[in-house]
């Protein structure tokens, strides 16, 4: 409680009642939270200046204390009124700029020992609890002012590093699909109303993908047919015109790659032994 002992010693001759000691503690809490006393009464007086000490005549009335405070940054001005009701002190603090009010009720006997008003080291009880109640009850709700800092000592803002892309830190990210060969398929425009049912009109996919697998247009590379297969000698050049439908004389050198044309039976033919 740095500073409270010196404050109490400066006011010791005038601390005649337990509530005086309690209000002295409340004043010290306001000082530690960057408020300074201006004077007594509801209205400002002449030649007022901010001070960490209690103003003259602050405890002239044993049942009502009225003090005014101003923050060190001159942005807030408080009006403190402490009213004694039986053995309790009711604290009422008004922020004059925002008209915000905070209240706190303290039982004097819970925190002040009336038998040791002249001994600072024995007059206060439950100091941590008292400090917490004063701060949370009348200081924090009004917002304590910030201390003035030297701009030369303020830390420089750190440079923000741009976040990494999703591909760098998302282990569950699925890369976009790319078709074999790198060429995108010519998908129909889904907004085209005439594209609906187009696959039914063209099942072999002359315009689009189609719904029936055509083995001759499956995309697999087919080997060239040797017309001389099965003959003792090779046919002379030009014996088979280009593009002619020609069945080789003998069996081919092997099955062509891709699906067999027989995989697609004739329409209406249902024979498991075909």
mmCIF file of C-alpha atoms in Angstrom:
data_model
loop_
_atom_site.group_PDB
_atom_site.id
_atom_site.type_symbol
_atom_site.label_atom_id
_atom_site.label_comp_id
_atom_site.label_asym_id
_atom_site.label_seq_id
_atom_site.Cartn_x
_atom_site.Cartn_y
_atom_site.Cartn_z
ATOM 1 C CA UNK A 1 0.000 0.000 0.000
ATOM 2 C CA UNK A 2 2.604 2.468 -1.147
ATOM 3 C CA UNK A 3 1.539 6.029 -0.471
ATOM 4 C CA UNK A 4 -1.346 5.240 1.855
ATOM 5 C CA UNK A 5 0.803 5.398 4.987
ATOM 6 C CA UNK A 6 2.092 8.873 4.098
ATOM 7 C CA UNK A 7 -1.439 10.011 3.279
ATOM 8 C CA UNK A 8 -2.748 8.640 6.569
ATOM 9 C CA UNK A 9 0.056 10.262 8.529
ATOM 10 C CA UNK A 10 -0.673 13.653 6.945
ATOM 11 C CA UNK A 11 -4.330 13.380 7.961
ATOM 12 C CA UNK A 12 -3.817 11.652 11.325
ATOM 13 C CA UNK A 13 -4.601 14.723 13.495
ATOM 14 C CA UNK A 14 -8.011 15.057 11.829
ATOM 15 C CA UNK A 15 -8.979 11.345 11.699
ATOM 16 C CA UNK A 16 -11.349 11.302 14.644
ATOM 17 C CA UNK A 17 -13.951 8.776 13.438
ATOM 18 C CA UNK A 18 -13.754 5.277 11.850
ATOM 19 C CA UNK A 19 -15.562 6.500 8.743
ATOM 20 C CA UNK A 20 -12.810 9.096 8.259
ATOM 21 C CA UNK A 21 -10.244 6.304 7.997
ATOM 22 C CA UNK A 22 -12.441 4.395 5.572
ATOM 23 C CA UNK A 23 -12.884 7.405 3.287
ATOM 24 C CA UNK A 24 -9.150 8.045 3.436
ATOM 25 C CA UNK A 25 -8.654 4.557 1.981
ATOM 26 C CA UNK A 26 -11.191 5.226 -0.802
ATOM 27 C CA UNK A 27 -9.403 8.484 -1.651
ATOM 28 C CA UNK A 28 -6.083 6.639 -1.882
ATOM 29 C CA UNK A 29 -7.576 4.129 -4.318
ATOM 30 C CA UNK A 30 -8.782 6.944 -6.561
ATOM 31 C CA UNK A 31 -5.323 8.518 -6.482
ATOM 32 C CA UNK A 32 -3.642 5.246 -7.460
ATOM 33 C CA UNK A 33 -6.029 5.017 -10.433
ATOM 34 C CA UNK A 34 -4.920 8.401 -11.844
ATOM 35 C CA UNK A 35 -7.469 10.695 -10.182
ATOM 36 C CA UNK A 36 -6.617 13.830 -8.218
ATOM 37 C CA UNK A 37 -8.731 15.710 -5.688
ATOM 38 C CA UNK A 38 -10.023 19.181 -6.613
ATOM 39 C CA UNK A 39 -11.966 20.255 -3.545
ATOM 40 C CA UNK A 40 -15.100 19.747 -1.488
ATOM 41 C CA UNK A 41 -18.722 20.515 -2.296
ATOM 42 C CA UNK A 42 -20.814 20.135 -5.415
ATOM 43 C CA UNK A 43 -19.539 23.290 -7.140
ATOM 44 C CA UNK A 44 -15.928 24.191 -8.005
ATOM 45 C CA UNK A 45 -14.212 26.819 -5.883
ATOM 46 C CA UNK A 46 -11.656 29.506 -6.726
ATOM 47 C CA UNK A 47 -7.991 28.637 -7.303
ATOM 48 C CA UNK A 48 -8.543 24.865 -7.356
ATOM 49 C CA UNK A 49 -5.693 22.608 -8.348
ATOM 50 C CA UNK A 50 -5.341 18.871 -8.590
ATOM 51 C CA UNK A 51 -3.709 17.243 -5.565
ATOM 52 C CA UNK A 52 -3.021 13.755 -4.222
ATOM 53 C CA UNK A 53 -3.893 15.000 -0.718
ATOM 54 C CA UNK A 54 -7.347 15.367 0.721
ATOM 55 C CA UNK A 55 -8.645 18.969 0.519
ATOM 56 C CA UNK A 56 -9.103 21.082 3.612
ATOM 57 C CA UNK A 57 -12.357 20.511 5.464
ATOM 58 C CA UNK A 58 -13.090 17.199 3.717
ATOM 59 C CA UNK A 59 -14.410 15.585 6.977
ATOM 60 C CA UNK A 60 -16.195 18.597 8.442
ATOM 61 C CA UNK A 61 -19.529 16.703 8.298
ATOM 62 C CA UNK A 62 -19.500 13.307 10.018
ATOM 63 C CA UNK A 63 -22.539 12.003 8.078
ATOM 64 C CA UNK A 64 -21.889 13.351 4.576
ATOM 65 C CA UNK A 65 -18.647 13.624 2.576
ATOM 66 C CA UNK A 66 -18.642 15.461 -0.762
ATOM 67 C CA UNK A 67 -15.455 15.461 -2.851
ATOM 68 C CA UNK A 68 -14.667 16.241 -6.462
ATOM 69 C CA UNK A 69 -11.918 14.570 -8.513
ATOM 70 C CA UNK A 70 -10.379 15.006 -11.932
ATOM 71 C CA UNK A 71 -8.343 12.531 -13.947
ATOM 72 C CA UNK A 72 -4.707 13.196 -14.745
ATOM 73 C CA UNK A 73 -5.544 13.361 -18.468
ATOM 74 C CA UNK A 74 -8.316 15.948 -17.753
ATOM 75 C CA UNK A 75 -10.918 13.798 -19.528
ATOM 76 C CA UNK A 76 -12.977 12.743 -16.523
ATOM 77 C CA UNK A 77 -14.399 14.602 -13.561
ATOM 78 C CA UNK A 78 -15.997 12.720 -10.674
ATOM 79 C CA UNK A 79 -18.315 13.797 -7.887
ATOM 80 C CA UNK A 80 -18.003 11.531 -4.838
ATOM 81 C CA UNK A 81 -20.578 11.510 -2.069
ATOM 82 C CA UNK A 82 -20.288 9.252 0.979
ATOM 83 C CA UNK A 83 -23.346 9.025 3.247
ATOM 84 C CA UNK A 84 -23.341 7.363 6.650
ATOM 85 C CA UNK A 85 -26.417 5.248 7.390
ATOM 86 C CA UNK A 86 -26.189 3.606 10.818
ATOM 87 C CA UNK A 87 -22.910 1.634 10.702
ATOM 88 C CA UNK A 88 -22.580 1.572 6.888
ATOM 89 C CA UNK A 89 -21.088 3.991 4.390
ATOM 90 C CA UNK A 90 -22.887 4.375 1.048
ATOM 91 C CA UNK A 91 -20.563 5.607 -1.699
ATOM 92 C CA UNK A 92 -22.085 7.286 -4.745
ATOM 93 C CA UNK A 93 -19.810 8.379 -7.615
ATOM 94 C CA UNK A 94 -21.017 10.408 -10.611
ATOM 95 C CA UNK A 95 -19.086 10.857 -13.844
ATOM 96 C CA UNK A 96 -19.964 14.477 -14.672
ATOM 97 C CA UNK A 97 -19.300 14.095 -18.416
ATOM 98 C CA UNK A 98 -21.207 10.871 -19.122
ATOM 99 C CA UNK A 99 -23.651 11.112 -16.168
ATOM 100 C CA UNK A 100 -22.797 7.503 -15.336
ATOM 101 C CA UNK A 101 -23.235 6.529 -11.684
ATOM 102 C CA UNK A 102 -21.597 3.823 -9.561
ATOM 103 C CA UNK A 103 -22.630 2.838 -6.024
ATOM 104 C CA UNK A 104 -21.016 0.837 -3.238
ATOM 105 C CA UNK A 105 -22.054 0.093 0.350
ATOM 106 C CA UNK A 106 -19.402 -0.757 2.959
ATOM 107 C CA UNK A 107 -19.823 -1.782 6.585
ATOM 108 C CA UNK A 108 -17.286 0.320 8.455
ATOM 109 C CA UNK A 109 -16.648 -2.236 11.216
ATOM 110 C CA UNK A 110 -15.616 -4.873 8.636
ATOM 111 C CA UNK A 111 -12.590 -2.851 7.561
ATOM 112 C CA UNK A 112 -11.734 -0.344 10.314
ATOM 113 C CA UNK A 113 -10.632 -1.021 13.886
ATOM 114 C CA UNK A 114 -11.944 1.951 15.929
ATOM 115 C CA UNK A 115 -9.552 1.213 18.798
ATOM 116 C CA UNK A 116 -6.445 1.979 16.698
ATOM 117 C CA UNK A 117 -7.301 5.080 14.682
ATOM 118 C CA UNK A 118 -3.928 6.568 15.563
ATOM 119 C CA UNK A 119 -1.939 3.494 14.396
ATOM 120 C CA UNK A 120 -1.809 3.027 10.635
ATOM 121 C CA UNK A 121 -0.462 -0.531 10.887
ATOM 122 C CA UNK A 122 -3.449 -1.703 12.949
ATOM 123 C CA UNK A 123 -6.356 0.460 11.854
ATOM 124 C CA UNK A 124 -7.246 -1.371 8.602
ATOM 125 C CA UNK A 125 -8.682 -4.904 8.395
ATOM 126 C CA UNK A 126 -9.323 -7.138 5.395
ATOM 127 C CA UNK A 127 -7.340 -4.780 3.205
ATOM 128 C CA UNK A 128 -7.314 -6.968 0.076
ATOM 129 C CA UNK A 129 -11.068 -7.438 0.213
ATOM 130 C CA UNK A 130 -11.623 -3.721 0.752
ATOM 131 C CA UNK A 131 -9.361 -2.820 -2.143
ATOM 132 C CA UNK A 132 -11.135 -5.244 -4.461
ATOM 133 C CA UNK A 133 -14.581 -3.950 -3.541
ATOM 134 C CA UNK A 134 -13.623 -0.305 -4.056
ATOM 135 C CA UNK A 135 -12.014 -0.941 -7.432
ATOM 136 C CA UNK A 136 -14.774 -3.165 -8.793
ATOM 137 C CA UNK A 137 -17.562 -1.122 -7.225
ATOM 138 C CA UNK A 138 -16.844 2.512 -8.103
ATOM 139 C CA UNK A 139 -13.661 2.753 -10.191
ATOM 140 C CA UNK A 140 -13.825 0.047 -12.876
ATOM 141 C CA UNK A 141 -17.477 0.742 -13.837
ATOM 142 C CA UNK A 142 -16.567 4.343 -14.662
ATOM 143 C CA UNK A 143 -13.351 3.453 -16.467
ATOM 144 C CA UNK A 144 -10.011 4.389 -14.989
ATOM 145 C CA UNK A 145 -7.928 6.835 -17.066
ATOM 146 C CA UNK A 146 -4.706 5.630 -18.626
ATOM 147 C CA UNK A 147 -1.292 6.806 -17.524
ATOM 148 C CA UNK A 148 0.544 9.216 -19.767
ATOM 149 C CA UNK A 149 3.374 7.517 -21.585
ATOM 150 C CA UNK A 150 6.404 8.865 -23.354
ATOM 151 C CA UNK A 151 5.892 8.479 -27.111
ATOM 152 C CA UNK A 152 9.616 7.751 -27.491
ATOM 153 C CA UNK A 153 9.258 4.716 -25.219
ATOM 154 C CA UNK A 154 6.145 3.332 -26.843
ATOM 155 C CA UNK A 155 6.814 0.017 -28.562
ATOM 156 C CA UNK A 156 6.702 0.113 -32.302
ATOM 157 C CA UNK A 157 3.879 -1.894 -33.854
ATOM 158 C CA UNK A 158 4.989 -5.193 -35.228
ATOM 159 C CA UNK A 159 4.693 -5.787 -38.926
ATOM 160 C CA UNK A 160 1.827 -8.078 -39.715
ATOM 161 C CA UNK A 161 2.804 -11.167 -41.628
ATOM 162 C CA UNK A 162 0.233 -12.081 -44.256
ATOM 163 C CA UNK A 163 -1.417 -15.392 -43.468
ATOM 164 C CA UNK A 164 -0.303 -18.410 -45.382
ATOM 165 C CA UNK A 165 -2.505 -19.668 -48.147
ATOM 166 C CA UNK A 166 -4.986 -22.444 -47.468
ATOM 167 C CA UNK A 167 -2.873 -24.840 -49.476
ATOM 168 C CA UNK A 168 0.086 -24.321 -47.152
ATOM 169 C CA UNK A 169 -1.523 -25.188 -43.837
ATOM 170 C CA UNK A 170 -4.661 -27.208 -44.612
ATOM 171 C CA UNK A 171 -3.682 -30.897 -44.673
ATOM 172 C CA UNK A 172 -7.231 -31.933 -45.611
ATOM 173 C CA UNK A 173 -7.450 -29.756 -48.691
ATOM 174 C CA UNK A 174 -8.295 -31.710 -51.852
ATOM 175 C CA UNK A 175 -6.543 -30.338 -54.958
ATOM 176 C CA UNK A 176 -8.762 -29.452 -57.921
ATOM 177 C CA UNK A 177 -9.397 -32.342 -60.301
ATOM 178 C CA UNK A 178 -7.638 -32.232 -63.630
ATOM 179 C CA UNK A 179 -8.691 -34.561 -66.465
ATOM 180 C CA UNK A 180 -6.196 -36.859 -68.125
ATOM 181 C CA UNK A 181 -4.325 -34.968 -70.802
ATOM 182 C CA UNK A 182 -4.959 -31.565 -69.201
ATOM 183 C CA UNK A 183 -7.965 -30.689 -71.354
ATOM 184 C CA UNK A 184 -11.143 -29.648 -69.655
ATOM 185 C CA UNK A 185 -14.298 -31.421 -70.866
ATOM 186 C CA UNK A 186 -16.863 -29.340 -72.681
ATOM 187 C CA UNK A 187 -19.569 -29.382 -70.055
ATOM 188 C CA UNK A 188 -22.905 -27.933 -71.166
ATOM 189 C CA UNK A 189 -24.057 -24.699 -69.660
ATOM 190 C CA UNK A 190 -26.344 -25.662 -66.739
ATOM 191 C CA UNK A 191 -28.303 -22.436 -67.283
ATOM 192 C CA UNK A 192 -29.236 -23.458 -70.834
ATOM 193 C CA UNK A 193 -32.887 -24.656 -70.707
ATOM 194 C CA UNK A 194 -32.424 -26.582 -73.994
ATOM 195 C CA UNK A 195 -29.576 -28.615 -72.488
ATOM 196 C CA UNK A 196 -31.978 -30.590 -70.289
ATOM 197 C CA UNK A 197 -32.324 -34.143 -71.630
ATOM 198 C CA UNK A 198 -29.620 -33.673 -74.228
ATOM 199 C CA UNK A 199 -27.864 -36.873 -73.165
ATOM 200 C CA UNK A 200 -31.071 -38.831 -73.776
ATOM 201 C CA UNK A 201 -31.307 -37.488 -77.305
ATOM 202 C CA UNK A 202 -27.676 -38.362 -78.031
ATOM 203 C CA UNK A 203 -26.800 -41.438 -75.905
ATOM 204 C CA UNK A 204 -23.524 -42.098 -77.742
ATOM 205 C CA UNK A 205 -22.191 -38.686 -76.876
ATOM 206 C CA UNK A 206 -21.789 -37.142 -80.283
ATOM 207 C CA UNK A 207 -22.346 -33.708 -78.765
ATOM 208 C CA UNK A 208 -21.610 -34.368 -75.094
ATOM 209 C CA UNK A 209 -20.584 -37.165 -72.818
ATOM 210 C CA UNK A 210 -23.460 -39.526 -73.577
ATOM 211 C CA UNK A 211 -24.805 -42.329 -71.386
ATOM 212 C CA UNK A 212 -23.688 -45.460 -73.335
ATOM 213 C CA UNK A 213 -20.052 -46.495 -73.525
ATOM 214 C CA UNK A 214 -19.025 -46.805 -77.184
ATOM 215 C CA UNK A 215 -16.064 -49.208 -77.257
ATOM 216 C CA UNK A 216 -14.786 -47.737 -80.524
ATOM 217 C CA UNK A 217 -14.717 -44.271 -79.004
ATOM 218 C CA UNK A 218 -13.670 -45.143 -75.477
ATOM 219 C CA UNK A 219 -10.485 -43.119 -75.577
ATOM 220 C CA UNK A 220 -8.111 -46.079 -75.552
ATOM 221 C CA UNK A 221 -5.519 -46.234 -78.282
ATOM 222 C CA UNK A 222 -6.280 -49.073 -80.695
ATOM 223 C CA UNK A 223 -3.466 -50.891 -82.515
ATOM 224 C CA UNK A 224 -3.391 -50.913 -86.299
ATOM 225 C CA UNK A 225 -4.754 -54.066 -87.994
ATOM 226 C CA UNK A 226 -2.211 -55.921 -90.147
ATOM 227 C CA UNK A 227 -4.049 -57.084 -93.330
ATOM 228 C CA UNK A 228 -1.273 -59.574 -94.068
ATOM 229 C CA UNK A 229 -1.886 -61.439 -90.843
ATOM 230 C CA UNK A 230 -2.201 -65.190 -91.587
ATOM 231 C CA UNK A 231 -0.684 -65.061 -95.096
ATOM 232 C CA UNK A 232 2.691 -66.578 -96.054
ATOM 233 C CA UNK A 233 3.730 -63.337 -97.737
ATOM 234 C CA UNK A 234 2.814 -59.731 -97.140
ATOM 235 C CA UNK A 235 0.287 -58.006 -99.404
ATOM 236 C CA UNK A 236 1.733 -55.531 -101.892
ATOM 237 C CA UNK A 237 1.312 -51.838 -101.139
ATOM 238 C CA UNK A 238 -2.107 -50.504 -102.158
ATOM 239 C CA UNK A 239 -3.798 -53.922 -102.011
ATOM 240 C CA UNK A 240 -6.114 -52.568 -99.310
ATOM 241 C CA UNK A 241 -7.460 -49.100 -100.171
ATOM 242 C CA UNK A 242 -7.297 -46.548 -97.361
ATOM 243 C CA UNK A 243 -10.441 -46.522 -95.253
ATOM 244 C CA UNK A 244 -11.751 -49.783 -96.728
ATOM 245 C CA UNK A 245 -13.557 -52.212 -94.489
ATOM 246 C CA UNK A 246 -11.245 -55.213 -94.563
ATOM 247 C CA UNK A 247 -11.190 -58.359 -92.488
ATOM 248 C CA UNK A 248 -7.730 -59.909 -92.141
ATOM 249 C CA UNK A 249 -7.158 -63.362 -93.559
ATOM 250 C CA UNK A 250 -6.035 -64.740 -90.213
ATOM 251 C CA UNK A 251 -6.269 -63.906 -86.539
ATOM 252 C CA UNK A 252 -4.718 -60.695 -85.389
ATOM 253 C CA UNK A 253 -1.561 -60.392 -83.416
ATOM 254 C CA UNK A 254 -3.468 -59.871 -80.139
ATOM 255 C CA UNK A 255 -6.604 -58.435 -78.597
ATOM 256 C CA UNK A 256 -7.002 -54.722 -79.118
ATOM 257 C CA UNK A 257 -6.671 -52.467 -76.120
ATOM 258 C CA UNK A 258 -9.782 -51.198 -74.443
ATOM 259 C CA UNK A 259 -13.220 -52.786 -74.181
ATOM 260 C CA UNK A 260 -14.292 -55.568 -76.529
ATOM 261 C CA UNK A 261 -17.110 -54.622 -78.927
ATOM 262 C CA UNK A 262 -18.910 -57.743 -77.786
ATOM 263 C CA UNK A 263 -19.274 -56.185 -74.366
ATOM 264 C CA UNK A 264 -22.257 -54.286 -75.772
ATOM 265 C CA UNK A 265 -24.845 -56.877 -76.869
ATOM 266 C CA UNK A 266 -27.387 -56.148 -79.599
ATOM 267 C CA UNK A 267 -30.605 -54.503 -78.451
ATOM 268 C CA UNK A 268 -33.144 -56.985 -77.128
ATOM 269 C CA UNK A 269 -30.618 -59.856 -77.077
ATOM 270 C CA UNK A 270 -30.519 -61.607 -73.734
ATOM 271 C CA UNK A 271 -28.309 -64.674 -73.894
ATOM 272 C CA UNK A 272 -25.920 -65.485 -71.078
ATOM 273 C CA UNK A 273 -23.966 -67.857 -73.350
ATOM 274 C CA UNK A 274 -23.268 -65.278 -76.033
#
